[in-house]
Amino acid sequence: MNVSHEENYKLELEGLDRKISRLNVSTRPEKDFVNDLIPPLDIEKTDGETHWELNKKSDGFSVESSGFPVAEFTELKEVSPDPVDGQNNGHWLRLIHKLADDSRVFGLGEKTGYLEKSGRSYEMWNRDTNGFYTHNEDPLYSSIPFYIVQEDGSCQTCNFLGVYLHQAERSKFNIKYGERPYGVGVTVSSPKTMLYLITGEEIKQVVKGYTRLTGKPLFPPKWALGYHHSKYGVPSDSNETLELAKEFRNREIPCDAIYFDIQHMDNKRVFTWDEDRFPEPESLIEKLHEMNYRVVNIVDPGVKEEEGYEIYDSGKESEVFVKDKEGDDYSGSVWPGFCVFPDFIREGVRDWWARQNGKILDQGVDGIWNDMNEPAIFFGKKQIKEIASELLDRFSDEDHLDFSCKNRLLNIGESSTNSMVHETDKGEKIDHGKVHNLYALYEAMATEQAFERKRPNKRPFILTRAGFPGIQKFAAKWTGDNSSTWEHMRMSVYMSLNLGMSGLPFVGPDIGGFDGDVEPELLTRWIQLGSVLPFFRNHSSLDTAPQEPWSYGEKYEKINRKYISLRYSLLPFLYTEFFRTHRSGVPIMRPLFMEFPGDEETYSVSDQFLLGNSMLVAPVLERNAERRLVYLPYEDGNRDISWLDWWTGDRLESGYNLLETALDVMPIFIREGKGIPYTEPVQHTEKLRNVLKIKINPGPGGKKEVSVPIYHDDGESKGYDRGNYFYGEFLIEEGGEGTAPELEVKHDGYEPFWTETEVINPG
Ligand code: GLC
């Protein structure tokens, strides 16, 4: 270990292996470095690697690996508290990670905007927005303090460097912004911090390294890859639920999951059902199961504060709720009115929460949707009382009811959690500021425990709004309350890509948009996009225009059906890629530069993406767009390759291409040398076809050998972890059209579902 004691700070550098090192920084040398509130990382121990070195510089320090510079830091100091932090503790630590002018910065999780992050500052603080978010809103629901720098030639073995700030407190990242255009300014609300440095020749290696640390993304049950349907307010009773379920089947629009938002509850009390509208939840769920649907229930962390309500009484008795500064149960208003909040950082509380979740799993619920888990609280009970009495006092002197008063009322939600005080298993009292960003992660761990107990051999499905590094092991994530606008659809591409690059690949937006009324064309274009996003759920808010795939007449319904069916055709491909992502951490949905780093142009394309390394998608993101400019990358930076149009079979060349995009066309291409396994569509993921088709692009003249990976298992158990799966690679040589391709079996632990294969070479 390298240690450096300076006058104002202390540093410790430790290599974990050749690619990853840990840097502890403290401006309070007497304090140790332990971040003991964050759940343990997947690798903590070092293998004694010694080629990492710390060097003092005149204006700071640098980190080297085998003699090559990896990163240089300057201006390390304590800074005065940030005014937006209501809980100012006076110990913000700041340092600048110096970067070359032409460097690029990516990552930082759930952020809007282009993929290259320079020129803005970003905050890490899990936050619900007021209603819905705008195009430059920050911070949003989850915090992933991890960025990736691309810097040519900074080191011989690495072009990319990942920096993971292993810190849950509020932090800020100024990316080549403001007075410091020469670096990333990292500020954290703590006198000490811990940074992990992850090097890689490729961006993929950095993401792999980051997920080795924080955990590989979960492998979902297959049904979770289907189309999911949801709306706040609908279905409002058992009949409506069954009608909805039948409608999909009658219209032959595939669907796997139906969601119950808070309207299903008895006065929004979590873990209950409204007895009049949903009198027999078990039998309703059973009927849905018979129709091959899965059921996902919303679970908010706020427990209605009401004696006689079983969950509240039980929590009160077991003392599971977060306290406030006076030692009372903290009370804050959410959907059901005033609520109390489980203190998930304690093991016993997670156990209690798992038992509550277990009750709805016993009723047959298949998936659990964790919402409002930032936690989002409209206002605190004591907080609103204090403000109200202060305002009343001030009314006598009306001059004082000024702008600051308006702001205080507007920001009431932002500061609602300030007075929360948590307690650890050891009985230590902890300010909410240290726990806030971890709250959803601990809730997800508790939810996972419920699945583990009730269905030990099944893969859980948890959907979360908030999160922190590690959440990828437990949950899929959606990007919160967006709007039914073209701008939001575009943003949903950037945000999903960004989350994937930040180690959280199972993501997607509310398809069709949450807030506001959707227009038919937008819904159709968004369903097209959703059909190839990792998580595909249509969701919208209370009392907004309908967003069912059939809501706007035959013209749109036909196209919506075509694309939802495409999703189901592509399941063999998507499932294979999800498995690969689970193993590697490399996201299934990738920016073009992740696969084509040598092609400079790819860095400025944020609105197209690849699935795995073989399929390119150029969603149509404009209204009335009869044409779309599509960029098809060059291999190795400049080598022209061909791209096969999924729909027409035409072969296009690298570079910009202007394509016709009638409403039923979303451009999709197969990369040269690749192939896509698929089947005829099915209505739900439980149905399998016995003919596996493989559409290939062997390049001009059919010269290239194509290899196509394929994975299969039972779709829902954890057996794959014990080897119960099939993994192979089809090898298709020149002129492979129609013939049974050679299949190289790599792992033979499960029976393939197909009995026939058909190679399609349209080019
Ligand atoms: C939040 C969620 C939204 C949900 C609503 C009601 O706004 O983000 O998805 O529909 O709460 O539960």
XYZ file of N, CA, C and O and ligand atoms in Angstrom, residues 128 131 141 231-232 261-262 298 300 335 369 371-372 465 478 480-481 510 514 537 539-542, ligand 1:
108
model
N -37.053 12.524 -6.351
C -38.300 12.536 -7.105
C -38.449 13.977 -7.591
O -37.998 14.904 -6.928
N -43.715 16.214 -10.038
C -44.613 15.781 -11.109
C -43.874 14.996 -12.167
O -43.915 13.789 -12.207
N -33.853 10.190 -9.992
C -34.190 9.190 -8.972
C -33.036 8.348 -8.402
O -33.088 7.925 -7.273
N -50.841 1.047 -15.998
C -51.350 2.421 -15.977
C -51.814 2.728 -14.561
O -52.500 1.911 -13.927
N -51.437 3.898 -14.091
C -51.889 4.361 -12.784
C -53.403 4.569 -12.884
O -53.872 5.316 -13.729
N -50.978 -0.767 -9.937
C -50.475 0.459 -9.313
C -51.267 0.694 -8.018
O -52.114 -0.135 -7.651
N -51.061 1.838 -7.366
C -51.638 2.016 -6.020
C -53.170 1.949 -5.958
O -53.723 1.826 -4.869
N -47.283 -2.882 -7.089
C -46.484 -1.764 -6.593
C -46.367 -1.877 -5.057
O -47.320 -2.296 -4.389
N -44.861 0.692 -2.104
C -44.204 1.932 -1.677
C -43.682 1.738 -0.257
O -44.308 1.025 0.531
N -48.733 9.096 -0.730
C -50.069 8.805 -1.289
C -51.145 8.512 -0.232
O -52.263 9.028 -0.312
N -42.759 -4.053 -7.552
C -42.379 -2.773 -8.140
C -42.158 -1.779 -6.993
O -43.107 -1.359 -6.351
N -41.558 1.631 -5.775
C -41.671 3.032 -6.198
C -41.423 3.938 -4.990
O -41.351 3.469 -3.843
N -41.299 5.229 -5.219
C -41.202 6.258 -4.175
C -40.064 5.965 -3.185
O -40.087 6.389 -2.046
N -37.344 2.418 -8.796
C -37.191 3.757 -9.347
C -35.853 4.347 -8.890
O -35.119 4.907 -9.668
N -36.746 1.569 -14.078
C -37.343 2.425 -15.108
C -37.017 3.868 -14.775
O -36.649 4.185 -13.647
N -38.571 6.618 -14.341
C -39.457 7.517 -13.588
C -40.482 8.252 -14.429
O -40.822 7.854 -15.550
N -40.944 9.348 -13.861
C -42.098 10.051 -14.435
C -41.717 10.987 -15.580
O -41.508 12.183 -15.393
N -41.002 4.762 -19.209
C -42.433 4.512 -19.385
C -42.715 4.701 -20.877
O -42.635 5.819 -21.400
N -45.377 9.026 -19.262
C -46.202 8.945 -18.052
C -47.175 10.117 -17.962
O -48.378 9.962 -17.884
N -41.961 -1.600 -20.852
C -43.232 -1.440 -20.132
C -43.929 -0.161 -20.563
O -43.361 0.926 -20.520
N -46.469 2.531 -19.562
C -47.057 3.004 -18.293
C -47.436 4.471 -18.442
O -46.742 5.233 -19.107
N -48.565 4.851 -17.830
C -48.977 6.252 -17.910
C -49.732 6.640 -16.641
O -50.133 5.783 -15.854
N -49.934 7.935 -16.493
C -50.470 8.451 -15.245
C -52.001 8.409 -15.205
O -52.673 8.187 -16.218
N -52.481 8.688 -14.024
C -53.916 8.752 -13.745
C -54.598 9.752 -14.696
O -54.059 10.845 -14.922
C -45.103 7.634 -8.991
C -44.500 6.644 -9.969
C -45.527 6.291 -11.022
C -46.790 5.747 -10.356
C -47.328 6.765 -9.371
C -48.515 6.226 -8.582
O -45.347 8.850 -9.612
O -43.324 7.116 -10.530
O -44.980 5.335 -11.913
O -47.740 5.464 -11.322
O -46.312 7.123 -8.446
O -48.188 5.102 -7.856
